[in-house]
Amino acid sequence: MLREDISILVVDDVNSIRVHVKELLRVCGFRKIVTASSGEEAKALLETQPFQLILCDWHMEPTNGLELLRYVRNHPQFCGIAFILVTAENTRDRILDAVAAGVDDYVVKPLTQGQIQNKVYSVLLKRKVLT
Amino acid sequence: MTSSASRHSQIQEFIDELSGFAATAENTLSTIESDLEAHKGLFSVFAERMFAIRGTAQQLSLPHIAEIAGFGEEIAIKGSVAQTRPQLRKCVGSLWDALTTVKYLLVHYTEETSEEQKILINRMQVTLQALGGKRPTMSEDEIADILKARSSS
């Protein structure tokens, strides 16, 4: 797929962060970016359209990022979607939980333009989504 | 951010949003203080609010707010497992300091770190150390190594 055809779902309960991440992705050349303010909204959106990548915050209520990751990985239809956690959570135990749950990559905030470019491209290439 | 004007407007939006988080944290702390032992489970709610403030402040390059919110988060986590009343009191005292300063900085985010804030940070460091120190963290490189090891296994 070309990057402008790749659909990305950004999940964060803080609006200013959603707007910021969306802007960073647009600068990278991605055009199909959908945002969700909660894990519940993300699950509903997953049912309505295909996504190739989810960029998700960790701490949200009532479904947190790790729970959303587990939901995606255990879902027969969504389990192949690339998943990057974007969070300020850098405690060892939590990170090991995310790795065990099958996260593709993990970005500790602050997320920069360079970081998003490297991480998103690398995950999409590894998953053979990006050509 | 593409310009200082858009950065300012983004920070303004962030401050509006996080002021709500700070209000929740303040109510939580008042409830904890009303009965330390009975409500110590609420420290985790306070920690979540401080985490939200820290993460957003980090993302918007406001490290002085992120640092104090980070101490608030760690001390609140210690509070949730504190065994003695003096420990609980110490946590609550530190958390009021952290919250008051975060609220002040959310309004005056362009100000340099003052002498008073440096003293506060030092005091929180001492409190946190006395309660067992910060939880172990991982750097970006360590996370990358773990992910690489998983891919190759």
PDB file of N, CA and C in Angstrom, chain A residues 37-83:
ATOM      1  N   SER A  37     -11.409   8.982  21.197  1.00  0.00           N
ATOM      2  CA  SER A  37     -11.061   9.533  22.513  1.00  0.00           C
ATOM      3  C   SER A  37     -11.116   8.484  23.625  1.00  0.00           C
ATOM      4  N   SER A  38     -11.417   7.250  23.253  1.00  0.00           N
ATOM      5  CA  SER A  38     -11.464   6.186  24.273  1.00  0.00           C
ATOM      6  C   SER A  38     -11.296   4.828  23.604  1.00  0.00           C
ATOM      7  N   GLY A  39     -11.019   3.832  24.435  1.00  0.00           N
ATOM      8  CA  GLY A  39     -10.911   2.472  23.917  1.00  0.00           C
ATOM      9  C   GLY A  39     -12.234   1.982  23.342  1.00  0.00           C
ATOM     10  N   GLU A  40     -13.332   2.400  23.953  1.00  0.00           N
ATOM     11  CA  GLU A  40     -14.665   1.981  23.482  1.00  0.00           C
ATOM     12  C   GLU A  40     -14.918   2.542  22.091  1.00  0.00           C
ATOM     13  N   GLU A  41     -14.597   3.825  21.919  1.00  0.00           N
ATOM     14  CA  GLU A  41     -14.810   4.450  20.613  1.00  0.00           C
ATOM     15  C   GLU A  41     -13.918   3.768  19.571  1.00  0.00           C
ATOM     16  N   ALA A  42     -12.705   3.426  19.974  1.00  0.00           N
ATOM     17  CA  ALA A  42     -11.785   2.747  19.056  1.00  0.00           C
ATOM     18  C   ALA A  42     -12.354   1.398  18.622  1.00  0.00           C
ATOM     19  N   LYS A  43     -12.890   0.641  19.579  1.00  0.00           N
ATOM     20  CA  LYS A  43     -13.476  -0.675  19.242  1.00  0.00           C
ATOM     21  C   LYS A  43     -14.624  -0.501  18.252  1.00  0.00           C
ATOM     22  N   ALA A  44     -15.452   0.508  18.480  1.00  0.00           N
ATOM     23  CA  ALA A  44     -16.586   0.751  17.577  1.00  0.00           C
ATOM     24  C   ALA A  44     -16.082   1.119  16.183  1.00  0.00           C
ATOM     25  N   LEU A  45     -15.049   1.941  16.110  1.00  0.00           N
ATOM     26  CA  LEU A  45     -14.507   2.347  14.808  1.00  0.00           C
ATOM     27  C   LEU A  45     -13.892   1.165  14.061  1.00  0.00           C
ATOM     28  N   LEU A  46     -13.253   0.270  14.816  1.00  0.00           N
ATOM     29  CA  LEU A  46     -12.647  -0.906  14.187  1.00  0.00           C
ATOM     30  C   LEU A  46     -13.701  -1.744  13.456  1.00  0.00           C
ATOM     31  N   GLU A  47     -14.910  -1.726  13.960  1.00  0.00           N
ATOM     32  CA  GLU A  47     -15.993  -2.498  13.341  1.00  0.00           C
ATOM     33  C   GLU A  47     -16.485  -1.857  12.046  1.00  0.00           C
ATOM     34  N   THR A  48     -16.217  -0.559  11.882  1.00  0.00           N
ATOM     35  CA  THR A  48     -16.813   0.137  10.743  1.00  0.00           C
ATOM     36  C   THR A  48     -15.885   0.266   9.534  1.00  0.00           C
ATOM     37  N   GLN A  49     -14.575   0.209   9.752  1.00  0.00           N
ATOM     38  CA  GLN A  49     -13.652   0.373   8.616  1.00  0.00           C
ATOM     39  C   GLN A  49     -12.313  -0.301   8.902  1.00  0.00           C
ATOM     40  N   PRO A  50     -11.580  -0.645   7.840  1.00  0.00           N
ATOM     41  CA  PRO A  50     -10.293  -1.312   8.073  1.00  0.00           C
ATOM     42  C   PRO A  50      -9.185  -0.316   8.448  1.00  0.00           C
ATOM     43  N   PHE A  51      -8.334  -0.718   9.381  1.00  0.00           N
ATOM     44  CA  PHE A  51      -7.162   0.086   9.752  1.00  0.00           C
ATOM     45  C   PHE A  51      -5.916  -0.772   9.605  1.00  0.00           C
ATOM     46  N   GLN A  52      -4.819  -0.128   9.240  1.00  0.00           N
ATOM     47  CA  GLN A  52      -3.558  -0.861   9.150  1.00  0.00           C
ATOM     48  C   GLN A  52      -2.661  -0.596  10.367  1.00  0.00           C
ATOM     49  N   LEU A  53      -2.972   0.482  11.099  1.00  0.00           N
ATOM     50  CA  LEU A  53      -2.129   0.825  12.255  1.00  0.00           C
ATOM     51  C   LEU A  53      -2.965   1.516  13.322  1.00  0.00           C
ATOM     52  N   ILE A  54      -2.686   1.154  14.576  1.00  0.00           N
ATOM     53  CA  ILE A  54      -3.306   1.861  15.712  1.00  0.00           C
ATOM     54  C   ILE A  54      -2.179   2.493  16.525  1.00  0.00           C
ATOM     55  N   LEU A  55      -2.315   3.793  16.788  1.00  0.00           N
ATOM     56  CA  LEU A  55      -1.382   4.498  17.676  1.00  0.00           C
ATOM     57  C   LEU A  55      -2.184   4.834  18.921  1.00  0.00           C
ATOM     58  N   CYS A  56      -1.796   4.274  20.048  1.00  0.00           N
ATOM     59  CA  CYS A  56      -2.690   4.345  21.209  1.00  0.00           C
ATOM     60  C   CYS A  56      -1.976   4.782  22.482  1.00  0.00           C
ATOM     61  N   ASP A  57      -2.649   5.611  23.248  1.00  0.00           N
ATOM     62  CA  ASP A  57      -2.168   6.014  24.570  1.00  0.00           C
ATOM     63  C   ASP A  57      -2.395   4.850  25.543  1.00  0.00           C
ATOM     64  N   TRP A  58      -1.691   4.858  26.658  1.00  0.00           N
ATOM     65  CA  TRP A  58      -1.858   3.775  27.634  1.00  0.00           C
ATOM     66  C   TRP A  58      -2.999   4.070  28.600  1.00  0.00           C
ATOM     67  N   HIS A  59      -2.885   5.189  29.303  1.00  0.00           N
ATOM     68  CA  HIS A  59      -3.812   5.452  30.412  1.00  0.00           C
ATOM     69  C   HIS A  59      -5.085   6.113  29.936  1.00  0.00           C
ATOM     70  N   MET A  60      -6.119   5.315  29.808  1.00  0.00           N
ATOM     71  CA  MET A  60      -7.433   5.838  29.460  1.00  0.00           C
ATOM     72  C   MET A  60      -8.440   5.039  30.281  1.00  0.00           C
ATOM     73  N   GLU A  61      -9.611   5.583  30.408  1.00  0.00           N
ATOM     74  CA  GLU A  61     -10.659   4.872  31.153  1.00  0.00           C
ATOM     75  C   GLU A  61     -11.915   4.760  30.300  1.00  0.00           C
ATOM     76  N   PRO A  62     -12.702   3.733  30.420  1.00  0.00           N
ATOM     77  CA  PRO A  62     -12.494   2.560  31.275  1.00  0.00           C
ATOM     78  C   PRO A  62     -11.574   1.502  30.639  1.00  0.00           C
ATOM     79  N   THR A  63     -11.385   1.562  29.312  1.00  0.00           N
ATOM     80  CA  THR A  63     -10.480   0.596  28.669  1.00  0.00           C
ATOM     81  C   THR A  63      -9.134   1.269  28.443  1.00  0.00           C
ATOM     82  N   ASN A  64      -8.073   0.742  29.034  1.00  0.00           N
ATOM     83  CA  ASN A  64      -6.764   1.380  28.810  1.00  0.00           C
ATOM     84  C   ASN A  64      -6.093   0.818  27.556  1.00  0.00           C
ATOM     85  N   GLY A  65      -4.960   1.406  27.203  1.00  0.00           N
ATOM     86  CA  GLY A  65      -4.276   1.033  25.963  1.00  0.00           C
ATOM     87  C   GLY A  65      -3.857  -0.425  25.928  1.00  0.00           C
ATOM     88  N   LEU A  66      -3.421  -0.944  27.083  1.00  0.00           N
ATOM     89  CA  LEU A  66      -2.990  -2.344  27.131  1.00  0.00           C
ATOM     90  C   LEU A  66      -4.198  -3.265  26.899  1.00  0.00           C
ATOM     91  N   GLU A  67      -5.328  -2.905  27.474  1.00  0.00           N
ATOM     92  CA  GLU A  67      -6.540  -3.714  27.280  1.00  0.00           C
ATOM     93  C   GLU A  67      -6.998  -3.665  25.819  1.00  0.00           C
ATOM     94  N   LEU A  68      -6.870  -2.490  25.219  1.00  0.00           N
ATOM     95  CA  LEU A  68      -7.248  -2.386  23.801  1.00  0.00           C
ATOM     96  C   LEU A  68      -6.306  -3.237  22.941  1.00  0.00           C
ATOM     97  N   LEU A  69      -5.016  -3.201  23.280  1.00  0.00           N
ATOM     98  CA  LEU A  69      -4.043  -4.029  22.562  1.00  0.00           C
ATOM     99  C   LEU A  69      -4.421  -5.510  22.667  1.00  0.00           C
ATOM    100  N   ARG A  70      -4.760  -5.960  23.886  1.00  0.00           N
ATOM    101  CA  ARG A  70      -5.131  -7.376  24.074  1.00  0.00           C
ATOM    102  C   ARG A  70      -6.405  -7.713  23.304  1.00  0.00           C
ATOM    103  N   TYR A  71      -7.342  -6.766  23.299  1.00  0.00           N
ATOM    104  CA  TYR A  71      -8.593  -6.970  22.552  1.00  0.00           C
ATOM    105  C   TYR A  71      -8.283  -7.167  21.066  1.00  0.00           C
ATOM    106  N   VAL A  72      -7.423  -6.307  20.540  1.00  0.00           N
ATOM    107  CA  VAL A  72      -7.072  -6.374  19.114  1.00  0.00           C
ATOM    108  C   VAL A  72      -6.344  -7.691  18.812  1.00  0.00           C
ATOM    109  N   ARG A  73      -5.384  -8.039  19.628  1.00  0.00           N
ATOM    110  CA  ARG A  73      -4.593  -9.255  19.367  1.00  0.00           C
ATOM    111  C   ARG A  73      -5.433 -10.534  19.489  1.00  0.00           C
ATOM    112  N   ASN A  74      -6.488 -10.478  20.312  1.00  0.00           N
ATOM    113  CA  ASN A  74      -7.325 -11.674  20.484  1.00  0.00           C
ATOM    114  C   ASN A  74      -8.511 -11.706  19.538  1.00  0.00           C
ATOM    115  N   HIS A  75      -8.649 -10.692  18.713  1.00  0.00           N
ATOM    116  CA  HIS A  75      -9.794 -10.622  17.806  1.00  0.00           C
ATOM    117  C   HIS A  75      -9.399 -11.234  16.463  1.00  0.00           C
ATOM    118  N   PRO A  76     -10.192 -12.183  15.965  1.00  0.00           N
ATOM    119  CA  PRO A  76      -9.788 -12.858  14.723  1.00  0.00           C
ATOM    120  C   PRO A  76      -9.647 -11.917  13.529  1.00  0.00           C
ATOM    121  N   GLN A  77     -10.447 -10.855  13.520  1.00  0.00           N
ATOM    122  CA  GLN A  77     -10.428  -9.931  12.380  1.00  0.00           C
ATOM    123  C   GLN A  77      -9.356  -8.842  12.508  1.00  0.00           C
ATOM    124  N   PHE A  78      -9.055  -8.441  13.732  1.00  0.00           N
ATOM    125  CA  PHE A  78      -8.160  -7.285  13.930  1.00  0.00           C
ATOM    126  C   PHE A  78      -6.750  -7.656  14.373  1.00  0.00           C
ATOM    127  N   CYS A  79      -6.512  -8.952  14.603  1.00  0.00           N
ATOM    128  CA  CYS A  79      -5.243  -9.330  15.234  1.00  0.00           C
ATOM    129  C   CYS A  79      -4.002  -8.969  14.414  1.00  0.00           C
ATOM    130  N   GLY A  80      -4.180  -8.745  13.112  1.00  0.00           N
ATOM    131  CA  GLY A  80      -3.014  -8.422  12.281  1.00  0.00           C
ATOM    132  C   GLY A  80      -2.721  -6.932  12.174  1.00  0.00           C
ATOM    133  N   ILE A  81      -3.493  -6.108  12.867  1.00  0.00           N
ATOM    134  CA  ILE A  81      -3.266  -4.653  12.769  1.00  0.00           C
ATOM    135  C   ILE A  81      -2.029  -4.270  13.583  1.00  0.00           C
ATOM    136  N   ALA A  82      -1.169  -3.467  12.958  1.00  0.00           N
ATOM    137  CA  ALA A  82       0.025  -2.996  13.677  1.00  0.00           C
ATOM    138  C   ALA A  82      -0.414  -2.100  14.839  1.00  0.00           C
ATOM    139  N   PHE A  83       0.280  -2.225  15.964  1.00  0.00           N
ATOM    140  CA  PHE A  83      -0.145  -1.500  17.172  1.00  0.00           C
ATOM    141  C   PHE A  83       1.071  -0.862  17.844  1.00  0.00           C
TER     142      PHE A  83
END
